[in-house]
mmCIF file of C-alpha atoms in Angstrom:
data_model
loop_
_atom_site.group_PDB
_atom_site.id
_atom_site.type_symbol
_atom_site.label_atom_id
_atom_site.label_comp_id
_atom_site.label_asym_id
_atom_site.label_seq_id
_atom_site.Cartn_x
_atom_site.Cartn_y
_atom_site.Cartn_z
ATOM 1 C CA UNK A 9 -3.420 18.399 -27.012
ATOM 2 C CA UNK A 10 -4.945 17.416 -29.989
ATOM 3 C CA UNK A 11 -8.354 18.796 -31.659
ATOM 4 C CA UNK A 12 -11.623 17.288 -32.615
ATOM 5 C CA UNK A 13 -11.393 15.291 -35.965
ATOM 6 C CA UNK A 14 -14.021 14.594 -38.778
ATOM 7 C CA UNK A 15 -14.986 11.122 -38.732
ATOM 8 C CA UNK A 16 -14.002 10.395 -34.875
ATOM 9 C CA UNK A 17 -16.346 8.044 -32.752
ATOM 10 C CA UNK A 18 -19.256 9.554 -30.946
ATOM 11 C CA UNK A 19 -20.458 8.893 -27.184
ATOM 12 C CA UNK A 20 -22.181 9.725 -23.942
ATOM 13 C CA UNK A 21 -21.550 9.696 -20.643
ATOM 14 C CA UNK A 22 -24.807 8.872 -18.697
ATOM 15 C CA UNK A 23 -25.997 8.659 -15.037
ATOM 16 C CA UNK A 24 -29.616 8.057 -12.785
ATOM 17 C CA UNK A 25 -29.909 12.255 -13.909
ATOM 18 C CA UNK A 26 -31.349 11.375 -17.358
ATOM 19 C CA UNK A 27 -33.839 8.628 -16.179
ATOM 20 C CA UNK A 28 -35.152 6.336 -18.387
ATOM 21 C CA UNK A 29 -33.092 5.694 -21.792
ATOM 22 C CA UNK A 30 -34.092 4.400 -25.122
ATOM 23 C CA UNK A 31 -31.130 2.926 -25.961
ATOM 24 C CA UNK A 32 -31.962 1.394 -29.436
ATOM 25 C CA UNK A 33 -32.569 5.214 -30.551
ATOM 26 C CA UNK A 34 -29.512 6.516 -29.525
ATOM 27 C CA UNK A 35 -27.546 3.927 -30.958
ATOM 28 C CA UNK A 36 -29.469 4.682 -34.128
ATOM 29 C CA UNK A 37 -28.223 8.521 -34.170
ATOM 30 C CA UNK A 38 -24.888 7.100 -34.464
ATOM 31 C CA UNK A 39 -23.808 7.241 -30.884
ATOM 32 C CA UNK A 40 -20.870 4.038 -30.796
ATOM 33 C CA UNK A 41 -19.667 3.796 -27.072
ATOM 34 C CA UNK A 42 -21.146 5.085 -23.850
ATOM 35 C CA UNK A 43 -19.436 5.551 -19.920
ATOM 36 C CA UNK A 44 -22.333 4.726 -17.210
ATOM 37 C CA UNK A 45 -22.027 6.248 -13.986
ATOM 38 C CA UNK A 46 -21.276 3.284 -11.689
ATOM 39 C CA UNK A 47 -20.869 4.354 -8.482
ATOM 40 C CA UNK A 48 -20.031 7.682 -5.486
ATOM 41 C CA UNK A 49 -20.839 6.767 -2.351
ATOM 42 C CA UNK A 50 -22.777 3.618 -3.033
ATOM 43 C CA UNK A 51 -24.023 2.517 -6.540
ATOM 44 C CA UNK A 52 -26.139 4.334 -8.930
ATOM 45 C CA UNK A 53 -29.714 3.778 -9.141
ATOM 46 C CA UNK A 54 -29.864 3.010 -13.028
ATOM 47 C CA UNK A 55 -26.026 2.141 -13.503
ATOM 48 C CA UNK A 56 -27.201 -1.929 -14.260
ATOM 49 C CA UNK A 57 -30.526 -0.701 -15.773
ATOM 50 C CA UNK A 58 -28.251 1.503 -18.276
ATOM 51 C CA UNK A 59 -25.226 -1.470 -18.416
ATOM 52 C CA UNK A 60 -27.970 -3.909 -19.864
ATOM 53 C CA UNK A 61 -29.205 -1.450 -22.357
ATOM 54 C CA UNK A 62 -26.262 0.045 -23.602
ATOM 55 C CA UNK A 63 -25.042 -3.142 -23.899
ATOM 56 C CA UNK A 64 -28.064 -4.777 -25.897
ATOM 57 C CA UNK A 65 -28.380 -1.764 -28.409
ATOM 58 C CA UNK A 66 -24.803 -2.538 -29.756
ATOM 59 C CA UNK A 67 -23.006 0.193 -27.937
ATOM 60 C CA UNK A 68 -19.156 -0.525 -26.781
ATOM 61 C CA UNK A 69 -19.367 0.486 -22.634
ATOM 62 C CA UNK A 70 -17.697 1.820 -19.596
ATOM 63 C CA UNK A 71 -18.265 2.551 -16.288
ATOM 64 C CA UNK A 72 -16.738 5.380 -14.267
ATOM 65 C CA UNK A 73 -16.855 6.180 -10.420
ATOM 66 C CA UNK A 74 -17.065 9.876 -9.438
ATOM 67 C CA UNK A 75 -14.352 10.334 -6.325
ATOM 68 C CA UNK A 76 -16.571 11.800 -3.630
ATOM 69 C CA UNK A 77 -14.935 14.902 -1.586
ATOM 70 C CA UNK A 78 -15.112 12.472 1.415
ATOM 71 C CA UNK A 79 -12.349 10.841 0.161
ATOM 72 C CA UNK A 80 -9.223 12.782 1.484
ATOM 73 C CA UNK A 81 -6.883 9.778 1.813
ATOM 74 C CA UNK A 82 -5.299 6.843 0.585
ATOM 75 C CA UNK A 83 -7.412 3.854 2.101
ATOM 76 C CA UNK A 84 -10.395 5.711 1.703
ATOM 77 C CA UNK A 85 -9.570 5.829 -2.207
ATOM 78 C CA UNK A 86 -8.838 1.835 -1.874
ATOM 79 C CA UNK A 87 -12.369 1.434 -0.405
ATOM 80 C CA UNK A 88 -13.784 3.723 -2.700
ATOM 81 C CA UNK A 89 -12.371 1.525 -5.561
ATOM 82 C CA UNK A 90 -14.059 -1.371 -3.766
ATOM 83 C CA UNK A 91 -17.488 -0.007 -3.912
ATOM 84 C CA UNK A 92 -16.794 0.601 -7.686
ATOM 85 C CA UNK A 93 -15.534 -3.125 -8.137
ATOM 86 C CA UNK A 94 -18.495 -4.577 -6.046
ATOM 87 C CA UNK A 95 -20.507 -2.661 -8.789
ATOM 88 C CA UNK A 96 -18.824 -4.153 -11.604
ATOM 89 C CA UNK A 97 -19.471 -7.694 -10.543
ATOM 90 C CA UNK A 98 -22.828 -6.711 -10.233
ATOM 91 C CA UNK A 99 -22.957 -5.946 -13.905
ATOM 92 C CA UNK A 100 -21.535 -9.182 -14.274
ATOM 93 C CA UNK A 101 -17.840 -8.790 -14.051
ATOM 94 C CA UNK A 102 -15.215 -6.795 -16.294
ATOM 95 C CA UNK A 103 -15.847 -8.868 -19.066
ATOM 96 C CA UNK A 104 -18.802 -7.100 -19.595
ATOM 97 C CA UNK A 105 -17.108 -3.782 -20.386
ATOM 98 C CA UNK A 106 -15.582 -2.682 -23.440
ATOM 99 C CA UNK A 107 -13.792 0.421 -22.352
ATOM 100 C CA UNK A 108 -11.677 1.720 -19.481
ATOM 101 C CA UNK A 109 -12.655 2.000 -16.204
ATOM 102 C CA UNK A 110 -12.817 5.416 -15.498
ATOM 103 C CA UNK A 111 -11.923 7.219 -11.766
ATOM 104 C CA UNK A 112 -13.841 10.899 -12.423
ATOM 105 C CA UNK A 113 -12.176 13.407 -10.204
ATOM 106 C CA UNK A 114 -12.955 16.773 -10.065
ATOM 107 C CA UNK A 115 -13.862 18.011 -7.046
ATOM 108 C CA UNK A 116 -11.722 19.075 -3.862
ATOM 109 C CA UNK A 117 -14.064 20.690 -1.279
ATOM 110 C CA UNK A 118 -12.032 18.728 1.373
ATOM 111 C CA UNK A 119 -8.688 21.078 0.564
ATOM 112 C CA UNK A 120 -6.046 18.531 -0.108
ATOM 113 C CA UNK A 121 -3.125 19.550 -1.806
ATOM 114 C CA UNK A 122 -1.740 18.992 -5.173
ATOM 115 C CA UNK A 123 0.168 15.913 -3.232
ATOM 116 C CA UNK A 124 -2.978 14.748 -1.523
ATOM 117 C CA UNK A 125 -5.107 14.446 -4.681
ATOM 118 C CA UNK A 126 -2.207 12.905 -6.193
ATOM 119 C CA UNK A 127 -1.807 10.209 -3.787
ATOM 120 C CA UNK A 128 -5.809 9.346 -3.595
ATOM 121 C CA UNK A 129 -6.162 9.426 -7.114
ATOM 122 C CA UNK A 130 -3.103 7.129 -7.627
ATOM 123 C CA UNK A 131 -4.353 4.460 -4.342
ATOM 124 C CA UNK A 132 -7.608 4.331 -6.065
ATOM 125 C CA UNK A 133 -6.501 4.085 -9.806
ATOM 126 C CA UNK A 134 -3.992 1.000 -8.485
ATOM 127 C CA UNK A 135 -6.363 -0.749 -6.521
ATOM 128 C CA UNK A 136 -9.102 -0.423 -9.884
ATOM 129 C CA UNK A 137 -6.031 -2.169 -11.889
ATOM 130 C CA UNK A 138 -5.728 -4.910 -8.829
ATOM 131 C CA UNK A 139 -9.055 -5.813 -8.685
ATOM 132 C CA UNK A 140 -10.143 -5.875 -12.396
ATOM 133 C CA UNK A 141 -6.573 -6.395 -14.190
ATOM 134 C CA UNK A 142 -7.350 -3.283 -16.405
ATOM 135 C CA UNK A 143 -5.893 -0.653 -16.511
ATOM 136 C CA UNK A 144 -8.196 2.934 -15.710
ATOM 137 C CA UNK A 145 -8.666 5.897 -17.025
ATOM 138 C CA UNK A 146 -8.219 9.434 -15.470
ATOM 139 C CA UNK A 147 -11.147 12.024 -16.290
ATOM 140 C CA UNK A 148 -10.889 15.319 -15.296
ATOM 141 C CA UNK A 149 -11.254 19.108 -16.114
ATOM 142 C CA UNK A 150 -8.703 21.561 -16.885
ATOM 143 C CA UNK A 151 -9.027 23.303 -14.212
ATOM 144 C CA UNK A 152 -8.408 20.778 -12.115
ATOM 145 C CA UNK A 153 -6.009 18.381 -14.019
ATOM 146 C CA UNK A 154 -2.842 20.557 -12.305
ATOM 147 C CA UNK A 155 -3.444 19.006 -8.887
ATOM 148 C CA UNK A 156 -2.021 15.572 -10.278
ATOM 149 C CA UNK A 157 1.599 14.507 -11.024
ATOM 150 C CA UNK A 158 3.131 11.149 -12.071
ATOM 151 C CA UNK A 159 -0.023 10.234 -13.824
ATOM 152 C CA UNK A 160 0.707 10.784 -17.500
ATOM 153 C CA UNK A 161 0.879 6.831 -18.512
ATOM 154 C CA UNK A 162 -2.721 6.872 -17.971
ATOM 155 C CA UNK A 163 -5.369 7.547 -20.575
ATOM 156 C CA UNK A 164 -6.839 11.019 -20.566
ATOM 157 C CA UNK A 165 -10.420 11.682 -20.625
ATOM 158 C CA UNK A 166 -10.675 15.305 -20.512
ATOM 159 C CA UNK A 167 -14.001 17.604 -19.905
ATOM 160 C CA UNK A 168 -13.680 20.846 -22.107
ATOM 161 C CA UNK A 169 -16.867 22.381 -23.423
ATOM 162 C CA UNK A 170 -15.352 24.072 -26.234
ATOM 163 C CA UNK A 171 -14.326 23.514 -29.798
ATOM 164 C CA UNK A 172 -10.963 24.787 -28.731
ATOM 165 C CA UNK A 173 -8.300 22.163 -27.803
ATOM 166 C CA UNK A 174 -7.654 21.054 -24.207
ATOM 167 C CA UNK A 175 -4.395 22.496 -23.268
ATOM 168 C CA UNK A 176 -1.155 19.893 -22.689
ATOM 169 C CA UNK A 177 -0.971 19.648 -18.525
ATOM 170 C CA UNK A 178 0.061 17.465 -16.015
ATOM 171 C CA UNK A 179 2.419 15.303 -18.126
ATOM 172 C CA UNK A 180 -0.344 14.811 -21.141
ATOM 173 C CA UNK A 181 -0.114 16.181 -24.118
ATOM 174 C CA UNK A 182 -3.423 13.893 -25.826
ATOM 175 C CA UNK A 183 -6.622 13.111 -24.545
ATOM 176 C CA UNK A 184 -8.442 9.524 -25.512
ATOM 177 C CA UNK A 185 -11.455 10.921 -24.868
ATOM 178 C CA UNK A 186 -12.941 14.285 -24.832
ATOM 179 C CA UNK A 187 -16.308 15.450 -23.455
ATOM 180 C CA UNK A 188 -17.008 18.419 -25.797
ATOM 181 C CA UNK A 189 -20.302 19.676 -23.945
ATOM 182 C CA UNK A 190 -22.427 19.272 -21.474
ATOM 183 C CA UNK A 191 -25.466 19.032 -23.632
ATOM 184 C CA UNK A 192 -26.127 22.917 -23.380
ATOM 185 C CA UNK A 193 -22.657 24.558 -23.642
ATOM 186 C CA UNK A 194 -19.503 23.251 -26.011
ATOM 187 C CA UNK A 195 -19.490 22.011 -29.062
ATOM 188 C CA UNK A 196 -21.985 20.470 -31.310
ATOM 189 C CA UNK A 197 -22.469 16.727 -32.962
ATOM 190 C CA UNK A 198 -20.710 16.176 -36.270
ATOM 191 C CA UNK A 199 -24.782 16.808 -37.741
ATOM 192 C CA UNK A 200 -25.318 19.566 -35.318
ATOM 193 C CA UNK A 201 -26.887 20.336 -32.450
ATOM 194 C CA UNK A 202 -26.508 18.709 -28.554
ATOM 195 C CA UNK A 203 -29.687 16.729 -28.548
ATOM 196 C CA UNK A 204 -29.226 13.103 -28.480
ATOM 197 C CA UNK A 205 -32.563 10.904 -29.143
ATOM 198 C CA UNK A 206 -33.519 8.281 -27.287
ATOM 199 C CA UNK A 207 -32.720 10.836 -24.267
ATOM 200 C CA UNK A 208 -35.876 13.430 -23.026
ATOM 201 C CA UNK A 209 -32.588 15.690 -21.532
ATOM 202 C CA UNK A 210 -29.456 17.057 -21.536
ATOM 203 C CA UNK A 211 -26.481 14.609 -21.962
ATOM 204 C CA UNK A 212 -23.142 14.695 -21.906
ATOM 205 C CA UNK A 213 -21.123 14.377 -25.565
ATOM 206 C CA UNK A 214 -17.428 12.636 -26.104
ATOM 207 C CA UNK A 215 -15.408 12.074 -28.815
ATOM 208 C CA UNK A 216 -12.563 9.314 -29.085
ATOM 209 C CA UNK A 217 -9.666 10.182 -31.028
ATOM 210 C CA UNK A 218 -10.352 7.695 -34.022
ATOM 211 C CA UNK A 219 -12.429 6.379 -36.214
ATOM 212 C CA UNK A 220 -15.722 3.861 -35.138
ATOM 213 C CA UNK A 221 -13.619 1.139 -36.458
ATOM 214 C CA UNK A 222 -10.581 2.257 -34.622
ATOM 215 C CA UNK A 223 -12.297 2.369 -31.458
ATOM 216 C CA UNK A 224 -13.469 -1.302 -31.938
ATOM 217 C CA UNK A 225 -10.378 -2.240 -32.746
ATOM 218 C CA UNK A 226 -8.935 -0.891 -29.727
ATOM 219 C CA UNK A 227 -11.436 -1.723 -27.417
ATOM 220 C CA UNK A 228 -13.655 -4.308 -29.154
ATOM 221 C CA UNK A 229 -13.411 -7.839 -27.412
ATOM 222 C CA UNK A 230 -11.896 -10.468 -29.234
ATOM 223 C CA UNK A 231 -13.153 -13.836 -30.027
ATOM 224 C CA UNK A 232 -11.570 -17.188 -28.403
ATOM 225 C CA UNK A 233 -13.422 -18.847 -30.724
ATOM 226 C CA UNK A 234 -15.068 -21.616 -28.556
ATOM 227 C CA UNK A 235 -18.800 -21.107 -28.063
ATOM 228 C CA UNK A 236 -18.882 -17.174 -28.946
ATOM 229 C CA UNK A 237 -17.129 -16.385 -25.662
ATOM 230 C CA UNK A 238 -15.265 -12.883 -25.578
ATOM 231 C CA UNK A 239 -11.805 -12.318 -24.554
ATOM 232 C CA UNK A 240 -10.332 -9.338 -23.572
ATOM 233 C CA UNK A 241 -6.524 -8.192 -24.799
ATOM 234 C CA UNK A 242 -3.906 -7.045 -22.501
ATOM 235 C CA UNK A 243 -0.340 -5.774 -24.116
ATOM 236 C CA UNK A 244 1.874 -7.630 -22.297
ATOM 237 C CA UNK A 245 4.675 -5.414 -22.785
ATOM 238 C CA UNK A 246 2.964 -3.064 -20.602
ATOM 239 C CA UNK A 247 4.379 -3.992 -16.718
ATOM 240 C CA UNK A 248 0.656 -3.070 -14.192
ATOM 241 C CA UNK A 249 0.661 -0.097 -12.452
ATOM 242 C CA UNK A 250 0.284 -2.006 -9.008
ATOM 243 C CA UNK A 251 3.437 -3.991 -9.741
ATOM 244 C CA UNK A 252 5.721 -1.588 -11.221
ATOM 245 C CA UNK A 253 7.610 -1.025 -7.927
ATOM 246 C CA UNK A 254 7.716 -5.538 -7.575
ATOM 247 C CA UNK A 255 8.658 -5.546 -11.157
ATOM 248 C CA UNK A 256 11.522 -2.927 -11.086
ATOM 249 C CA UNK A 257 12.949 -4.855 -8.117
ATOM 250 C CA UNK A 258 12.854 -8.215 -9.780
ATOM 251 C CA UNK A 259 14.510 -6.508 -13.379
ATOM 252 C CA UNK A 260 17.332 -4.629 -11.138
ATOM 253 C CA UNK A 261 18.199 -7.779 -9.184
ATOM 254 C CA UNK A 262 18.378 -9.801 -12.146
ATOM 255 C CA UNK A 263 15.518 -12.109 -11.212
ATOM 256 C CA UNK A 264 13.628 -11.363 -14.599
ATOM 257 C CA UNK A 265 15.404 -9.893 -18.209
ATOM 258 C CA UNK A 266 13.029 -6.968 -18.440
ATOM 259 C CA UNK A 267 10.848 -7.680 -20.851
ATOM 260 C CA UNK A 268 6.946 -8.833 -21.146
ATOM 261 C CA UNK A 269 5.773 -7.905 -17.818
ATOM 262 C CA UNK A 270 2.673 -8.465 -19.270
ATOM 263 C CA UNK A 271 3.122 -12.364 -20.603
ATOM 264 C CA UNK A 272 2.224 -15.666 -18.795
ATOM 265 C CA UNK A 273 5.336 -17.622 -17.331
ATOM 266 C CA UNK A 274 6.717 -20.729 -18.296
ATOM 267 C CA UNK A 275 8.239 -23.423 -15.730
ATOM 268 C CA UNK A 276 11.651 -22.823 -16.743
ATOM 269 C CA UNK A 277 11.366 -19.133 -16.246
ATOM 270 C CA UNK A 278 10.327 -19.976 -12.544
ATOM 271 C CA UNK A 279 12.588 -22.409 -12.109
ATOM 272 C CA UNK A 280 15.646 -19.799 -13.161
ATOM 273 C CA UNK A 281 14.070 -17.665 -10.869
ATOM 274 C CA UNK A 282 14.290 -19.589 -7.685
ATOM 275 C CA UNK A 283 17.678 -21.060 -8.677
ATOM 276 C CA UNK A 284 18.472 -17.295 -8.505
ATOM 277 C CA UNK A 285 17.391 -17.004 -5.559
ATOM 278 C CA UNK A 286 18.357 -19.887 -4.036
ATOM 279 C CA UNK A 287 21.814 -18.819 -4.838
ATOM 280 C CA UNK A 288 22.270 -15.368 -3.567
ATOM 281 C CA UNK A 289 20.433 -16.416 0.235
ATOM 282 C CA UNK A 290 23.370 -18.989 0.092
ATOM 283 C CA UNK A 291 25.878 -16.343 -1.109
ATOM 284 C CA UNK A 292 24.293 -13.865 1.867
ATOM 285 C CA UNK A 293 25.168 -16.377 4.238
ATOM 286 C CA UNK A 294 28.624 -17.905 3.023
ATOM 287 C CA UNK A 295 30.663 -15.221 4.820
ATOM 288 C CA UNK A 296 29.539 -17.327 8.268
ATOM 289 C CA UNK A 297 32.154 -19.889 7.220
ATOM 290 C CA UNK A 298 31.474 -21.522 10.952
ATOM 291 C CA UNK A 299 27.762 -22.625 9.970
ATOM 292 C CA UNK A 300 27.742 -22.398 6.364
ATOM 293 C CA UNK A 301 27.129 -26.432 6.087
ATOM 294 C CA UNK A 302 24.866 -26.918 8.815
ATOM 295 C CA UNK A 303 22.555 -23.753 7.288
ATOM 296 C CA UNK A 304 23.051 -25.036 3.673
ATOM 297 C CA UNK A 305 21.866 -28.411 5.346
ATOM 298 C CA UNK A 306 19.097 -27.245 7.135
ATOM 299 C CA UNK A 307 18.241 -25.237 3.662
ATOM 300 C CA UNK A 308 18.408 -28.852 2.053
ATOM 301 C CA UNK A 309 16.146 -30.860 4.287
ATOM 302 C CA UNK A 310 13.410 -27.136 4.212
ATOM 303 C CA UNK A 311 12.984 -28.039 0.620
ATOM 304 C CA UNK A 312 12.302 -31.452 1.158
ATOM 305 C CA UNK A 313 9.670 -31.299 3.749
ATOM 306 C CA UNK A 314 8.120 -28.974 1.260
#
C-alpha cells in the first residue's frame, strides 16, 4: 500500500475514552475530519455530544461502530448494524455525516473462522448500505485484515502505528485512511509530536490519502442550492453492494443494459422492463398450446383489475 504523503489531510478518531472535547481547538491545530465512535453494544455515551461539536467547529465527520465479539453470525451483524443506524438518526440522520460509515473490526475472541468473520463483516457492511444508502468503510489492523475475503471494493481504513507502509492484503493494495498512532506509539503529526489540543489525552491520529481540499471534494456535501440545504453525491455507476446479486440477475436476463446502477429511472425504462417481462411469462407458458388463450386471457383481465 501506499505511504504517508506531505500535505495529506489530518484527523482523529474519538470515543466516551477522551471525555470532554474542545473542539474549536482542535480544529484550530489543523485537524480537518474526525470518525466518532457511534456505537458496540448500545450507543456511546458522548457519540451525539462529540457529533454536535465536531460538527460546529468546521470538521468533516464520521461515525464508526466497533463489531463486538458477541457477534459470531450473520443476523447478529444485521442487528448490530441496526443499533448503529438507530444511532445515526439520533444524530439526525446520514445527512449529517460527511464521511463513510465505518464497521471497526478487530477482534475475534469468539473463534470464527476466516469464513465466519467474512460473512458477519459482509451481513453487517450490506445492511449499513441498506439502511443509510452509503456505502461503508472497513477498518481494521494488519493483523487481522487476513480473516476477510471478497471485500476489496470497499474503502480501507487501516490501523498501523508506524511510519512504515501497511502491507497490500486481503485484495487491497491502498488504504483511504490510515491511523498512524495511537497517540503514544506510531508516527508523529506533520509539526511533530502526538498531542492534539483541545484533547487533555491520548488520541488516535489518521491521515487521508489527499490533500484538505481533496478530501472536501470527495466527501464535502454539495449544495442544491435552495435554502442552503446539503446534498449528498452518489456515483451512479457504482451498482450497491446489497443489490449486486438483484442487479446481476436483471443485466444477465436482459431486463436492464448494464449500465448506471446507480441513476434514477425513467417511465420508459420501466415500461421496457415489464414489457420484458410480460413477454417471457407468456413465452414460459406458450408450450401449453391447450390453455395458452384462456391463461393469456386470464393474464389480460389480472392487469385490468389492477
Amino acid at each position: 500500500m501506499q505511504n504517508r504523503s506531505k500535505g495529506n489531510a489530518q484527523g482523529i478518531d474519538v470515543s466516551h475514552w477522551q471525555g470532554v472535547i474542545d473542539w474549536p481547538a482542535v480544529a484550530a491545530a489543523g485537524i480537518s475530519f474526525a470518525f466518532i465512535k457511534a456505537t458496540q453494544n448500545s450507543m456511546d455515551d458522548k457519540f451525539l455530544a462529540n457529533v454536535k461539536g465536531a460538527k460546529a467547529a468546521g470538521l468533516l465527520i464520521g461515525a464508526y461502530h466497533y463489531v463486538d465479539d458477541s457477534v459470531t453470525t450473520p443476523d447478529k451483524a444485521r442487528a448490530a448494524a441496526q443499533v448503529f443506524h438507530n444511532a445515526i438518526k439520533a444524530a439526525g440522520g446520514p445527512e449529517v455525516f460527511d464521511l463513510p460509515f465505518v464497521m471497526d473490526y478487530e477482534s475475534n475472541k469468539g473463534g470464527l473462522t476466516p469464513a465466519g468473520c467474512t460473512a458477519v463483516a459482509k451481513a453487517f457492511l450490506e445492511e449499513v448500505e441498506r439502511l443509510t444508502g452509503r456505502q461503508p468503510m472497513v477498518y481494521t489492523y494488519p493483523s487481522f485484515i487476513s480473516r476477510f475475503s471478497g471485500l476489496k471494493d470497499y474503502p480501507l481504513w487501516i490501523a498501523r502505528y508506524s511510519n512504515q507502509a501497511p502491507a497490500d492484503a486481503a485484495g487491497w493494495n491502498r488504504w483511504e485512511f490510515w491511523q498512524y498512532s495511537d497517540g503514544t506509539l506510531g508516527g508523529e503529526l506533520p509539526g511533530g509530536g502526538r498531542k492534539v489540543p483541545g484533547i487533555s489525552g491520548p488520541v488516535d491520529l489518521n491521515e487521508f490519502d489527499g490533500t484538505v481540499d481533496e478530501l472536501r471534494r470527495r466527501y464535502g456535501k454539495k449544495q442544491s442550492g435552495k435554502d442552503g440545504e446539503k446534498m449528498s453525491e452518489r456515483d451512479i455507476n457504482k451498482v450497491s453492494a446489497w443489490a449486486a446479486e438483484a442487479w446481476d440477475t436483471m443485466t444477465k436476463n436482459g431486463y436492464v443494459d448494464g449500465t448506471r446502477p446507480g441513476d434514477t429511472m425513467t417511465r420508459e425504462e420501466g415500461a421496457v422492463i415489464l414489457n420484458r417481462l410480460r413477454t417471457n411469462l407468456l413465452q414460459l407458458i406458450a408450450g401449453n398450446t391447450g390453455r395458452i388463450a384462456e391463461l393469456e386471457r386470464q393474464l389480460e383481465q389480472i392487469e385490468k383489475e389492477k
